[in-house]
mmCIF file with all atom_site columns, C-alpha atoms in Angstrom:
data_model
loop_
_atom_site.group_PDB
_atom_site.id
_atom_site.type_symbol
_atom_site.label_atom_id
_atom_site.label_alt_id
_atom_site.label_comp_id
_atom_site.label_asym_id
_atom_site.label_entity_id
_atom_site.label_seq_id
_atom_site.pdbx_PDB_ins_code
_atom_site.Cartn_x
_atom_site.Cartn_y
_atom_site.Cartn_z
_atom_site.occupancy
_atom_site.B_iso_or_equiv
_atom_site.pdbx_formal_charge
_atom_site.auth_seq_id
_atom_site.auth_comp_id
_atom_site.auth_asym_id
_atom_site.auth_atom_id
_atom_site.pdbx_PDB_model_num
ATOM 1   C CA . ASN V 1 1   ? 7.812   -12.298 13.552  1.00 63.00 ? 1   ASN V CA 1
ATOM 2   C CA . ALA V 1 2   ? 9.689   -9.933  11.410  1.00 76.00 ? 2   ALA V CA 1
ATOM 3   C CA . GLY V 1 3   ? 7.544   -9.452  8.703   1.00 93.00 ? 3   GLY V CA 1
ATOM 4   C CA . VAL V 1 4   ? 8.716   -7.641  6.006   1.00 96.00 ? 4   VAL V CA 1
ATOM 5   C CA . THR V 1 5   ? 12.218  -6.269  6.065   1.00 97.00 ? 5   THR V CA 1
ATOM 6   C CA . GLN V 1 6   ? 14.051  -3.587  4.034   1.00 97.00 ? 6   GLN V CA 1
ATOM 7   C CA . THR V 1 7   ? 17.587  -2.644  3.957   1.00 97.00 ? 7   THR V CA 1
ATOM 8   C CA . PRO V 1 8   ? 19.280  -0.474  3.858   1.00 97.00 ? 8   PRO V CA 1
ATOM 9   C CA . LYS V 1 9   ? 17.001  2.162   5.364   1.00 96.00 ? 9   LYS V CA 1
ATOM 10  C CA . PHE V 1 10  ? 19.072  5.005   4.083   1.00 97.00 ? 10  PHE V CA 1
ATOM 11  C CA . GLN V 1 11  ? 21.460  5.409   0.754   1.00 97.00 ? 11  GLN V CA 1
ATOM 12  C CA . VAL V 1 12  ? 23.087  7.918   -0.973  1.00 97.00 ? 12  VAL V CA 1
ATOM 13  C CA . LEU V 1 13  ? 24.255  7.159   -4.432  1.00 97.00 ? 13  LEU V CA 1
ATOM 14  C CA . LYS V 1 14  ? 25.794  9.180   -6.913  1.00 97.00 ? 14  LYS V CA 1
ATOM 15  C CA . THR V 1 15  ? 24.392  9.463   -10.892 1.00 98.00 ? 15  THR V CA 1
ATOM 16  C CA . GLY V 1 16  ? 25.250  6.522   -12.605 1.00 97.00 ? 16  GLY V CA 1
ATOM 17  C CA . GLN V 1 17  ? 26.088  4.076   -9.670  1.00 97.00 ? 17  GLN V CA 1
ATOM 18  C CA . SER V 1 18  ? 24.154  0.955   -9.203  1.00 96.00 ? 18  SER V CA 1
ATOM 19  C CA . MET V 1 19  ? 22.810  -0.892  -6.135  1.00 96.00 ? 19  MET V CA 1
ATOM 20  C CA . THR V 1 20  ? 20.262  -3.324  -4.689  1.00 98.00 ? 20  THR V CA 1
ATOM 21  C CA . LEU V 1 21  ? 17.324  -2.529  -2.134  1.00 98.00 ? 21  LEU V CA 1
ATOM 22  C CA . GLN V 1 22  ? 16.686  -5.892  -0.219  1.00 98.00 ? 22  GLN V CA 1
ATOM 23  C CA . CYS V 1 23  ? 13.459  -7.296  0.629   1.00 98.00 ? 23  CYS V CA 1
ATOM 24  C CA . ALA V 1 24  ? 12.622  -10.129 2.729   1.00 98.00 ? 24  ALA V CA 1
ATOM 25  C CA . GLN V 1 25  ? 9.548   -11.562 4.031   1.00 97.00 ? 25  GLN V CA 1
ATOM 26  C CA . ASP V 1 26  ? 9.343   -14.623 6.596   1.00 95.00 ? 26  ASP V CA 1
ATOM 27  C CA . MET V 1 27  ? 5.201   -15.341 5.894   1.00 92.00 ? 27  MET V CA 1
ATOM 28  C CA . ASN V 1 28  ? 5.560   -17.433 3.177   1.00 91.00 ? 28  ASN V CA 1
ATOM 29  C CA . HIS V 1 29  ? 3.794   -15.067 0.777   1.00 91.00 ? 29  HIS V CA 1
ATOM 30  C CA . GLU V 1 30  ? 3.712   -15.807 -2.656  1.00 90.00 ? 30  GLU V CA 1
ATOM 31  C CA . TYR V 1 31  ? 3.092   -12.173 -3.836  1.00 90.00 ? 31  TYR V CA 1
ATOM 32  C CA . MET V 1 32  ? 5.874   -9.632  -3.506  1.00 93.00 ? 32  MET V CA 1
ATOM 33  C CA . SER V 1 33  ? 6.079   -6.080  -4.604  1.00 95.00 ? 33  SER V CA 1
ATOM 34  C CA . TRP V 1 34  ? 7.975   -2.886  -4.898  1.00 97.00 ? 34  TRP V CA 1
ATOM 35  C CA . TYR V 1 35  ? 6.297   0.713   -4.801  1.00 96.00 ? 35  TYR V CA 1
ATOM 36  C CA . ARG V 1 36  ? 7.913   3.980   -4.920  1.00 96.00 ? 36  ARG V CA 1
ATOM 37  C CA . GLN V 1 37  ? 6.437   7.191   -3.196  1.00 95.00 ? 37  GLN V CA 1
ATOM 38  C CA . ASP V 1 38  ? 7.701   10.656  -4.099  1.00 92.00 ? 38  ASP V CA 1
ATOM 39  C CA . PRO V 1 39  ? 6.725   13.645  -1.863  1.00 83.00 ? 39  PRO V CA 1
ATOM 40  C CA . GLY V 1 40  ? 3.167   14.674  -1.646  1.00 75.00 ? 40  GLY V CA 1
ATOM 41  C CA . MET V 1 41  ? 2.519   11.636  -3.797  1.00 78.00 ? 41  MET V CA 1
ATOM 42  C CA . GLY V 1 42  ? 0.661   8.290   -3.427  1.00 84.00 ? 42  GLY V CA 1
ATOM 43  C CA . LEU V 1 43  ? 2.610   4.907   -3.749  1.00 90.00 ? 43  LEU V CA 1
ATOM 44  C CA . ARG V 1 44  ? 3.227   3.631   -7.547  1.00 93.00 ? 44  ARG V CA 1
ATOM 45  C CA . LEU V 1 45  ? 4.042   -0.051  -8.554  1.00 92.00 ? 45  LEU V CA 1
ATOM 46  C CA . ILE V 1 46  ? 7.384   -0.534  -9.996  1.00 95.00 ? 46  ILE V CA 1
ATOM 47  C CA . HIS V 1 47  ? 7.603   -4.588  -10.140 1.00 95.00 ? 47  HIS V CA 1
ATOM 48  C CA . TYR V 1 48  ? 5.639   -7.552  -8.738  1.00 93.00 ? 48  TYR V CA 1
ATOM 49  C CA . SER V 1 49  ? 6.025   -11.078 -8.717  1.00 93.00 ? 49  SER V CA 1
ATOM 50  C CA . VAL V 1 50  ? 3.504   -13.803 -7.991  1.00 89.00 ? 50  VAL V CA 1
ATOM 51  C CA . GLY V 1 51  ? 5.775   -16.666 -6.873  1.00 90.00 ? 51  GLY V CA 1
ATOM 52  C CA . ALA V 1 52  ? 9.353   -17.791 -7.390  1.00 93.00 ? 52  ALA V CA 1
ATOM 53  C CA . GLY V 1 53  ? 10.716  -17.167 -10.807 1.00 95.00 ? 53  GLY V CA 1
ATOM 54  C CA . ILE V 1 54  ? 7.632   -15.278 -11.916 1.00 94.00 ? 54  ILE V CA 1
ATOM 55  C CA . THR V 1 55  ? 8.281   -11.185 -12.133 1.00 95.00 ? 55  THR V CA 1
ATOM 56  C CA . ASP V 1 56  ? 6.134   -8.567  -14.060 1.00 93.00 ? 56  ASP V CA 1
ATOM 57  C CA . GLN V 1 57  ? 6.245   -4.869  -14.342 1.00 94.00 ? 57  GLN V CA 1
ATOM 58  C CA . GLY V 1 58  ? 4.074   -2.278  -12.867 1.00 92.00 ? 58  GLY V CA 1
ATOM 59  C CA . GLU V 1 59  ? 3.239   1.521   -13.530 1.00 90.00 ? 59  GLU V CA 1
ATOM 60  C CA . VAL V 1 60  ? 6.870   2.895   -13.307 1.00 94.00 ? 60  VAL V CA 1
ATOM 61  C CA . PRO V 1 61  ? 9.265   -0.143  -14.554 1.00 96.00 ? 61  PRO V CA 1
ATOM 62  C CA . ASN V 1 62  ? 12.051  1.375   -16.139 1.00 96.00 ? 62  ASN V CA 1
ATOM 63  C CA . GLY V 1 63  ? 15.203  2.033   -14.705 1.00 96.00 ? 63  GLY V CA 1
ATOM 64  C CA . TYR V 1 64  ? 14.495  -1.170  -12.480 1.00 98.00 ? 64  TYR V CA 1
ATOM 65  C CA . ASN V 1 65  ? 15.244  -4.703  -12.809 1.00 97.00 ? 65  ASN V CA 1
ATOM 66  C CA . VAL V 1 66  ? 13.909  -7.333  -10.376 1.00 98.00 ? 66  VAL V CA 1
ATOM 67  C CA . SER V 1 67  ? 14.284  -11.332 -9.832  1.00 96.00 ? 67  SER V CA 1
ATOM 68  C CA . ARG V 1 68  ? 12.558  -14.194 -7.691  1.00 97.00 ? 68  ARG V CA 1
ATOM 69  C CA . SER V 1 69  ? 14.874  -17.196 -7.075  1.00 97.00 ? 69  SER V CA 1
ATOM 70  C CA . THR V 1 70  ? 13.066  -17.719 -3.569  1.00 97.00 ? 70  THR V CA 1
ATOM 71  C CA . THR V 1 71  ? 9.864   -17.120 -1.918  1.00 95.00 ? 71  THR V CA 1
ATOM 72  C CA . GLU V 1 72  ? 11.279  -15.023 0.381   1.00 97.00 ? 72  GLU V CA 1
ATOM 73  C CA . ASP V 1 73  ? 13.415  -12.639 -1.228  1.00 98.00 ? 73  ASP V CA 1
ATOM 74  C CA . PHE V 1 74  ? 12.699  -9.696  -3.618  1.00 98.00 ? 74  PHE V CA 1
ATOM 75  C CA . PRO V 1 75  ? 15.550  -7.752  -4.654  1.00 98.00 ? 75  PRO V CA 1
ATOM 76  C CA . LEU V 1 76  ? 15.075  -4.161  -6.395  1.00 98.00 ? 76  LEU V CA 1
ATOM 77  C CA . ARG V 1 77  ? 17.848  -3.413  -8.587  1.00 98.00 ? 77  ARG V CA 1
ATOM 78  C CA . LEU V 1 78  ? 19.087  -0.133  -9.904  1.00 97.00 ? 78  LEU V CA 1
ATOM 79  C CA . LEU V 1 79  ? 21.594  -0.559  -13.008 1.00 92.00 ? 79  LEU V CA 1
ATOM 80  C CA . SER V 1 80  ? 22.423  3.098   -13.358 1.00 96.00 ? 80  SER V CA 1
ATOM 81  C CA . ALA V 1 81  ? 20.850  5.539   -10.853 1.00 97.00 ? 81  ALA V CA 1
ATOM 82  C CA . ALA V 1 82  ? 19.696  8.631   -11.737 1.00 97.00 ? 82  ALA V CA 1
ATOM 83  C CA . PRO V 1 83  ? 18.165  11.643  -9.719  1.00 96.00 ? 83  PRO V CA 1
ATOM 84  C CA . SER V 1 84  ? 14.553  11.185  -10.888 1.00 96.00 ? 84  SER V CA 1
ATOM 85  C CA . GLN V 1 85  ? 15.182  7.957   -8.863  1.00 97.00 ? 85  GLN V CA 1
ATOM 86  C CA . THR V 1 86  ? 15.322  9.621   -5.597  1.00 97.00 ? 86  THR V CA 1
ATOM 87  C CA . SER V 1 87  ? 12.321  8.647   -3.551  1.00 97.00 ? 87  SER V CA 1
ATOM 88  C CA . VAL V 1 88  ? 11.177  6.366   -0.984  1.00 97.00 ? 88  VAL V CA 1
ATOM 89  C CA . TYR V 1 89  ? 10.933  2.539   -1.628  1.00 98.00 ? 89  TYR V CA 1
ATOM 90  C CA . PHE V 1 90  ? 8.351   0.356   0.154   1.00 97.00 ? 90  PHE V CA 1
ATOM 91  C CA . CYS V 1 91  ? 8.526   -3.487  -0.535  1.00 97.00 ? 91  CYS V CA 1
ATOM 92  C CA . ALA V 1 92  ? 5.039   -5.215  0.040   1.00 95.00 ? 92  ALA V CA 1
ATOM 93  C CA . SER V 1 93  ? 3.728   -8.851  0.268   1.00 93.00 ? 93  SER V CA 1
ATOM 94  C CA . SER V 1 94  ? 0.787   -10.861 0.710   1.00 89.00 ? 94  SER V CA 1
ATOM 95  C CA . TYR V 1 95  ? -0.765  -14.569 0.094   1.00 85.00 ? 95  TYR V CA 1
ATOM 96  C CA . LEU V 1 96  ? -1.868  -14.584 -3.389  1.00 75.00 ? 96  LEU V CA 1
ATOM 97  C CA . ALA V 1 97  ? -5.173  -16.990 -2.578  1.00 60.00 ? 97  ALA V CA 1
ATOM 98  C CA . LEU V 1 98  ? -7.572  -17.154 0.196   1.00 56.00 ? 98  LEU V CA 1
ATOM 99  C CA . THR V 1 99  ? -6.497  -20.400 1.626   1.00 52.00 ? 99  THR V CA 1
ATOM 100 C CA . GLY V 1 100 ? -6.358  -21.566 5.132   1.00 49.00 ? 100 GLY V CA 1
ATOM 101 C CA . GLY V 1 101 ? -9.463  -20.214 6.071   1.00 49.00 ? 101 GLY V CA 1
ATOM 102 C CA . ARG V 1 102 ? -8.290  -16.845 5.449   1.00 55.00 ? 102 ARG V CA 1
ATOM 103 C CA . ASN V 1 103 ? -10.913 -14.063 4.486   1.00 56.00 ? 103 ASN V CA 1
ATOM 104 C CA . ASN V 1 104 ? -8.588  -11.621 3.361   1.00 61.00 ? 104 ASN V CA 1
ATOM 105 C CA . SER V 1 105 ? -5.232  -11.132 1.791   1.00 75.00 ? 105 SER V CA 1
ATOM 106 C CA . PRO V 1 106 ? -3.823  -7.613  3.092   1.00 84.00 ? 106 PRO V CA 1
ATOM 107 C CA . LEU V 1 107 ? -0.441  -6.435  1.874   1.00 89.00 ? 107 LEU V CA 1
ATOM 108 C CA . HIS V 1 108 ? 2.238   -5.904  4.382   1.00 92.00 ? 108 HIS V CA 1
ATOM 109 C CA . PHE V 1 109 ? 4.862   -3.063  3.883   1.00 95.00 ? 109 PHE V CA 1
ATOM 110 C CA . GLY V 1 110 ? 8.079   -2.502  4.810   1.00 96.00 ? 110 GLY V CA 1
ATOM 111 C CA . ASN V 1 111 ? 9.488   0.388   6.516   1.00 94.00 ? 111 ASN V CA 1
ATOM 112 C CA . GLY V 1 112 ? 10.699  1.826   3.183   1.00 97.00 ? 112 GLY V CA 1
ATOM 113 C CA . THR V 1 113 ? 14.391  2.805   1.964   1.00 98.00 ? 113 THR V CA 1
ATOM 114 C CA . ARG V 1 114 ? 15.021  6.237   1.764   1.00 97.00 ? 114 ARG V CA 1
ATOM 115 C CA . LEU V 1 115 ? 17.102  6.723   -1.448  1.00 97.00 ? 115 LEU V CA 1
ATOM 116 C CA . THR V 1 116 ? 18.782  10.066  -2.513  1.00 97.00 ? 116 THR V CA 1
ATOM 117 C CA . VAL V 1 117 ? 20.568  10.369  -6.101  1.00 97.00 ? 117 VAL V CA 1
ATOM 118 C CA . THR V 1 118 ? 23.128  12.993  -6.286  1.00 97.00 ? 118 THR V CA 1
ATOM 119 C CA . ASP N 2 1   ? -8.909  -0.885  -12.166 1.00 59.00 ? 1   ASP N CA 1
ATOM 120 C CA . ALA N 2 2   ? -11.530 1.743   -11.000 1.00 62.00 ? 2   ALA N CA 1
ATOM 121 C CA . LYS N 2 3   ? -10.140 4.925   -9.708  1.00 87.00 ? 3   LYS N CA 1
ATOM 122 C CA . THR N 2 4   ? -11.162 6.800   -6.507  1.00 94.00 ? 4   THR N CA 1
ATOM 123 C CA . THR N 2 5   ? -11.480 10.345  -5.335  1.00 95.00 ? 5   THR N CA 1
ATOM 124 C CA . GLN N 2 6   ? -10.852 11.150  -1.801  1.00 96.00 ? 6   GLN N CA 1
ATOM 125 C CA . PRO N 2 7   ? -10.521 14.780  -0.207  1.00 97.00 ? 7   PRO N CA 1
ATOM 126 C CA . THR N 2 8   ? -7.403  16.263  0.399   1.00 95.00 ? 8   THR N CA 1
ATOM 127 C CA . SER N 2 9   ? -7.564  16.530  3.755   1.00 97.00 ? 9   SER N CA 1
ATOM 128 C CA . MET N 2 10  ? -9.736  16.534  6.763   1.00 97.00 ? 10  MET N CA 1
ATOM 129 C CA . ASP N 2 11  ? -9.736  17.438  10.668  1.00 97.00 ? 11  ASP N CA 1
ATOM 130 C CA . CYS N 2 12  ? -11.009 15.887  13.451  1.00 97.00 ? 12  CYS N CA 1
ATOM 131 C CA . ALA N 2 13  ? -11.052 16.395  17.325  1.00 97.00 ? 13  ALA N CA 1
ATOM 132 C CA . GLU N 2 14  ? -9.856  13.488  19.592  1.00 97.00 ? 14  GLU N CA 1
ATOM 133 C CA . GLY N 2 15  ? -12.436 11.417  20.603  1.00 97.00 ? 15  GLY N CA 1
ATOM 134 C CA . ARG N 2 16  ? -14.710 12.034  18.084  1.00 97.00 ? 16  ARG N CA 1
ATOM 135 C CA . ALA N 2 17  ? -15.744 9.937   15.316  1.00 97.00 ? 17  ALA N CA 1
ATOM 136 C CA . ALA N 2 18  ? -13.680 10.706  11.951  1.00 98.00 ? 18  ALA N CA 1
ATOM 137 C CA . ASN N 2 19  ? -15.630 9.650   8.627   1.00 98.00 ? 19  ASN N CA 1
ATOM 138 C CA . LEU N 2 20  ? -13.472 9.681   5.570   1.00 98.00 ? 20  LEU N CA 1
ATOM 139 C CA . PRO N 2 21  ? -15.309 9.736   2.412   1.00 98.00 ? 21  PRO N CA 1
ATOM 140 C CA . CYS N 2 22  ? -14.412 7.753   -0.812  1.00 97.00 ? 22  CYS N CA 1
ATOM 141 C CA . ASN N 2 23  ? -15.991 8.246   -4.216  1.00 96.00 ? 23  ASN N CA 1
ATOM 142 C CA . HIS N 2 24  ? -15.463 5.346   -6.849  1.00 94.00 ? 24  HIS N CA 1
ATOM 143 C CA . SER N 2 25  ? -18.218 5.796   -9.322  1.00 93.00 ? 25  SER N CA 1
ATOM 144 C CA . THR N 2 26  ? -16.478 3.533   -11.949 1.00 91.00 ? 26  THR N CA 1
ATOM 145 C CA . ILE N 2 27  ? -16.341 0.491   -9.294  1.00 91.00 ? 27  ILE N CA 1
ATOM 146 C CA . SER N 2 28  ? -17.170 -2.661  -11.346 1.00 88.00 ? 28  SER N CA 1
ATOM 147 C CA . GLY N 2 29  ? -18.806 -5.657  -9.716  1.00 86.00 ? 29  GLY N CA 1
ATOM 148 C CA . ASN N 2 30  ? -16.061 -7.864  -8.940  1.00 83.00 ? 30  ASN N CA 1
ATOM 149 C CA . GLU N 2 31  ? -14.021 -4.930  -7.317  1.00 87.00 ? 31  GLU N CA 1
ATOM 150 C CA . TYR N 2 32  ? -13.864 -4.544  -3.529  1.00 88.00 ? 32  TYR N CA 1
ATOM 151 C CA . VAL N 2 33  ? -12.693 -1.309  -1.506  1.00 92.00 ? 33  VAL N CA 1
ATOM 152 C CA . TYR N 2 34  ? -9.663  -1.404  0.396   1.00 92.00 ? 34  TYR N CA 1
ATOM 153 C CA . TRP N 2 35  ? -8.438  0.933   2.891   1.00 95.00 ? 35  TRP N CA 1
ATOM 154 C CA . TYR N 2 36  ? -5.456  1.419   4.169   1.00 95.00 ? 36  TYR N CA 1
ATOM 155 C CA . ARG N 2 37  ? -2.976  4.036   6.070   1.00 97.00 ? 37  ARG N CA 1
ATOM 156 C CA . GLN N 2 38  ? 0.341   5.736   6.533   1.00 95.00 ? 38  GLN N CA 1
ATOM 157 C CA . ILE N 2 39  ? 1.431   7.022   9.664   1.00 94.00 ? 39  ILE N CA 1
ATOM 158 C CA . HIS N 2 40  ? 4.677   9.536   9.318   1.00 86.00 ? 40  HIS N CA 1
ATOM 159 C CA . SER N 2 41  ? 6.198   8.000   5.986   1.00 76.00 ? 41  SER N CA 1
ATOM 160 C CA . GLN N 2 42  ? 6.125   4.253   7.689   1.00 91.00 ? 42  GLN N CA 1
ATOM 161 C CA . GLY N 2 43  ? 4.806   1.481   5.334   1.00 94.00 ? 43  GLY N CA 1
ATOM 162 C CA . PRO N 2 44  ? 1.025   1.880   4.608   1.00 94.00 ? 44  PRO N CA 1
ATOM 163 C CA . GLN N 2 45  ? -0.928  -0.472  7.164   1.00 95.00 ? 45  GLN N CA 1
ATOM 164 C CA . TYR N 2 46  ? -4.050  -2.474  6.075   1.00 93.00 ? 46  TYR N CA 1
ATOM 165 C CA . ILE N 2 47  ? -7.337  -1.349  7.822   1.00 95.00 ? 47  ILE N CA 1
ATOM 166 C CA . ILE N 2 48  ? -10.156 -3.079  6.348   1.00 93.00 ? 48  ILE N CA 1
ATOM 167 C CA . HIS N 2 49  ? -11.909 -3.912  2.823   1.00 91.00 ? 49  HIS N CA 1
ATOM 168 C CA . GLY N 2 50  ? -15.638 -4.850  1.540   1.00 90.00 ? 50  GLY N CA 1
ATOM 169 C CA . LEU N 2 51  ? -17.451 -5.659  -1.344  1.00 89.00 ? 51  LEU N CA 1
ATOM 170 C CA . LYS N 2 52  ? -20.878 -4.541  -0.644  1.00 90.00 ? 52  LYS N CA 1
ATOM 171 C CA . ASN N 2 53  ? -21.944 -5.268  2.904   1.00 86.00 ? 53  ASN N CA 1
ATOM 172 C CA . ASN N 2 54  ? -20.780 -2.884  5.654   1.00 93.00 ? 54  ASN N CA 1
ATOM 173 C CA . GLU N 2 55  ? -17.689 -4.229  7.408   1.00 94.00 ? 55  GLU N CA 1
ATOM 174 C CA . THR N 2 56  ? -16.492 -3.644  10.902  1.00 96.00 ? 56  THR N CA 1
ATOM 175 C CA . ASN N 2 57  ? -13.332 -4.799  12.669  1.00 94.00 ? 57  ASN N CA 1
ATOM 176 C CA . GLU N 2 58  ? -11.113 -3.572  15.719  1.00 94.00 ? 58  GLU N CA 1
ATOM 177 C CA . MET N 2 59  ? -9.570  -0.774  14.109  1.00 94.00 ? 59  MET N CA 1
ATOM 178 C CA . ALA N 2 60  ? -12.626 0.977   12.005  1.00 97.00 ? 60  ALA N CA 1
ATOM 179 C CA . SER N 2 61  ? -16.070 0.541   10.184  1.00 98.00 ? 61  SER N CA 1
ATOM 180 C CA . LEU N 2 62  ? -16.545 0.634   5.962   1.00 97.00 ? 62  LEU N CA 1
ATOM 181 C CA . ILE N 2 63  ? -19.766 1.513   4.890   1.00 97.00 ? 63  ILE N CA 1
ATOM 182 C CA . ILE N 2 64  ? -20.539 1.236   1.316   1.00 96.00 ? 64  ILE N CA 1
ATOM 183 C CA . THR N 2 65  ? -23.857 3.009   -0.446  1.00 96.00 ? 65  THR N CA 1
ATOM 184 C CA . GLU N 2 66  ? -25.938 0.183   -1.912  1.00 95.00 ? 66  GLU N CA 1
ATOM 185 C CA . ASP N 2 67  ? -24.649 1.326   -5.348  1.00 95.00 ? 67  ASP N CA 1
ATOM 186 C CA . ARG N 2 68  ? -21.385 0.698   -4.437  1.00 95.00 ? 68  ARG N CA 1
ATOM 187 C CA . LYS N 2 69  ? -20.443 4.273   -6.005  1.00 95.00 ? 69  LYS N CA 1
ATOM 188 C CA . SER N 2 70  ? -19.165 5.723   -2.789  1.00 96.00 ? 70  SER N CA 1
ATOM 189 C CA . SER N 2 71  ? -18.228 4.673   0.580   1.00 97.00 ? 71  SER N CA 1
ATOM 190 C CA . THR N 2 72  ? -17.100 6.023   4.207   1.00 98.00 ? 72  THR N CA 1
ATOM 191 C CA . LEU N 2 73  ? -14.460 4.745   6.556   1.00 98.00 ? 73  LEU N CA 1
ATOM 192 C CA . ILE N 2 74  ? -15.428 5.645   10.103  1.00 98.00 ? 74  ILE N CA 1
ATOM 193 C CA . LEU N 2 75  ? -12.770 5.750   12.739  1.00 98.00 ? 75  LEU N CA 1
ATOM 194 C CA . PRO N 2 76  ? -15.167 5.546   16.004  1.00 96.00 ? 76  PRO N CA 1
ATOM 195 C CA . HIS N 2 77  ? -12.884 7.614   18.865  1.00 95.00 ? 77  HIS N CA 1
ATOM 196 C CA . ALA N 2 78  ? -9.928  9.060   16.832  1.00 97.00 ? 78  ALA N CA 1
ATOM 197 C CA . THR N 2 79  ? -6.853  9.377   18.528  1.00 97.00 ? 79  THR N CA 1
ATOM 198 C CA . LEU N 2 80  ? -3.785  11.448  18.263  1.00 97.00 ? 80  LEU N CA 1
ATOM 199 C CA . ARG N 2 81  ? -2.399  8.349   16.653  1.00 95.00 ? 81  ARG N CA 1
ATOM 200 C CA . ASP N 2 82  ? -4.917  8.164   13.859  1.00 97.00 ? 82  ASP N CA 1
ATOM 201 C CA . THR N 2 83  ? -3.350  11.213  12.575  1.00 97.00 ? 83  THR N CA 1
ATOM 202 C CA . ALA N 2 84  ? -2.166  9.712   9.022   1.00 97.00 ? 84  ALA N CA 1
ATOM 203 C CA . VAL N 2 85  ? -2.592  9.880   5.500   1.00 95.00 ? 85  VAL N CA 1
ATOM 204 C CA . TYR N 2 86  ? -5.590  7.340   4.419   1.00 97.00 ? 86  TYR N CA 1
ATOM 205 C CA . TYR N 2 87  ? -5.926  5.493   1.224   1.00 96.00 ? 87  TYR N CA 1
ATOM 206 C CA . CYS N 2 88  ? -9.347  4.281   -0.488  1.00 96.00 ? 88  CYS N CA 1
ATOM 207 C CA . ILE N 2 89  ? -8.452  2.028   -3.237  1.00 92.00 ? 89  ILE N CA 1
ATOM 208 C CA . VAL N 2 90  ? -10.587 -0.075  -5.387  1.00 90.00 ? 90  VAL N CA 1
ATOM 209 C CA . GLY N 2 91  ? -8.821  -3.570  -6.590  1.00 84.00 ? 91  GLY N CA 1
ATOM 210 C CA . ARG N 2 92  ? -9.649  -7.303  -7.204  1.00 75.00 ? 92  ARG N CA 1
ATOM 211 C CA . ARG N 2 93  ? -10.144 -9.466  -4.680  1.00 63.00 ? 93  ARG N CA 1
ATOM 212 C CA . TYR N 2 94  ? -6.834  -10.801 -2.903  1.00 58.00 ? 94  TYR N CA 1
ATOM 213 C CA . GLY N 2 95  ? -5.956  -6.737  -2.993  1.00 57.00 ? 95  GLY N CA 1
ATOM 214 C CA . ASN N 2 96  ? -2.450  -7.809  -4.460  1.00 68.00 ? 96  ASN N CA 1
ATOM 215 C CA . LYS N 2 97  ? -1.938  -5.336  -7.364  1.00 76.00 ? 97  LYS N CA 1
ATOM 216 C CA . LEU N 2 98  ? -3.038  -2.065  -5.580  1.00 83.00 ? 98  LEU N CA 1
ATOM 217 C CA . VAL N 2 99  ? -2.914  1.475   -7.182  1.00 83.00 ? 99  VAL N CA 1
ATOM 218 C CA . PHE N 2 100 ? -2.607  3.905   -4.157  1.00 87.00 ? 100 PHE N CA 1
ATOM 219 C CA . GLY N 2 101 ? -3.551  7.367   -5.163  1.00 86.00 ? 101 GLY N CA 1
ATOM 220 C CA . ALA N 2 102 ? -3.076  10.855  -3.310  1.00 86.00 ? 102 ALA N CA 1
ATOM 221 C CA . GLY N 2 103 ? -5.253  9.630   -0.221  1.00 93.00 ? 103 GLY N CA 1
ATOM 222 C CA . THR N 2 104 ? -6.531  11.925  2.644   1.00 96.00 ? 104 THR N CA 1
ATOM 223 C CA . ILE N 2 105 ? -4.569  13.648  5.500   1.00 96.00 ? 105 ILE N CA 1
ATOM 224 C CA . LEU N 2 106 ? -6.350  13.115  8.436   1.00 98.00 ? 106 LEU N CA 1
ATOM 225 C CA . ARG N 2 107 ? -5.170  15.269  11.198  1.00 98.00 ? 107 ARG N CA 1
ATOM 226 C CA . VAL N 2 108 ? -6.604  14.468  14.924  1.00 97.00 ? 108 VAL N CA 1
ATOM 227 C CA . LYS N 2 109 ? -6.512  17.355  17.015  1.00 96.00 ? 109 LYS N CA 1
ATOM 228 C CA . SER N 2 110 ? -6.764  17.587  20.946  1.00 94.00 ? 110 SER N CA 1
#
């Protein structure tokens, strides 16, 4: 059971370059989200999705785009990278509703992508 | 969503109980208390959650005060592997769109 898989693990970009951080989950979770974590700080929500074709903004959406064409995948796109986007990015997923006898739906996190923008 | 207040850091001796406090005085009636931890820059890991009753699972116990304005996460027999940042979060049912604060750094020492 792979859980939440993020690729790449590490990435270095130059200012102005674009790239896509990949996130895939194999648990059939409806909900997926992206967080960023800066040194000594908690996680801040960038974007989230409650199902295929539906996305919404979190606390810090500027500079990032997302799409959700399938249940399994939720890529995060940086259109023009800036040094302020140097961070560790985490993808998380969960069920949206308490069905099938579940009494909770915790967030499952990937192991992160460490991005440096020079 | 209600905000939480946690101590910046705590130490605990290996084998002893670790009691991590959290204040959430503005919690509303339909909000749950969630605890996650993050070990050495890995992705956060779910520990436990509760609404108003005390909860226990294989990892920890959660004690919520009667007025629900504070809670305590208890790791009954802390080990070195429990050294991590512990996040107390208040959120709606299903616990999806959670807001993570700075958390408490727990250092378990031998």
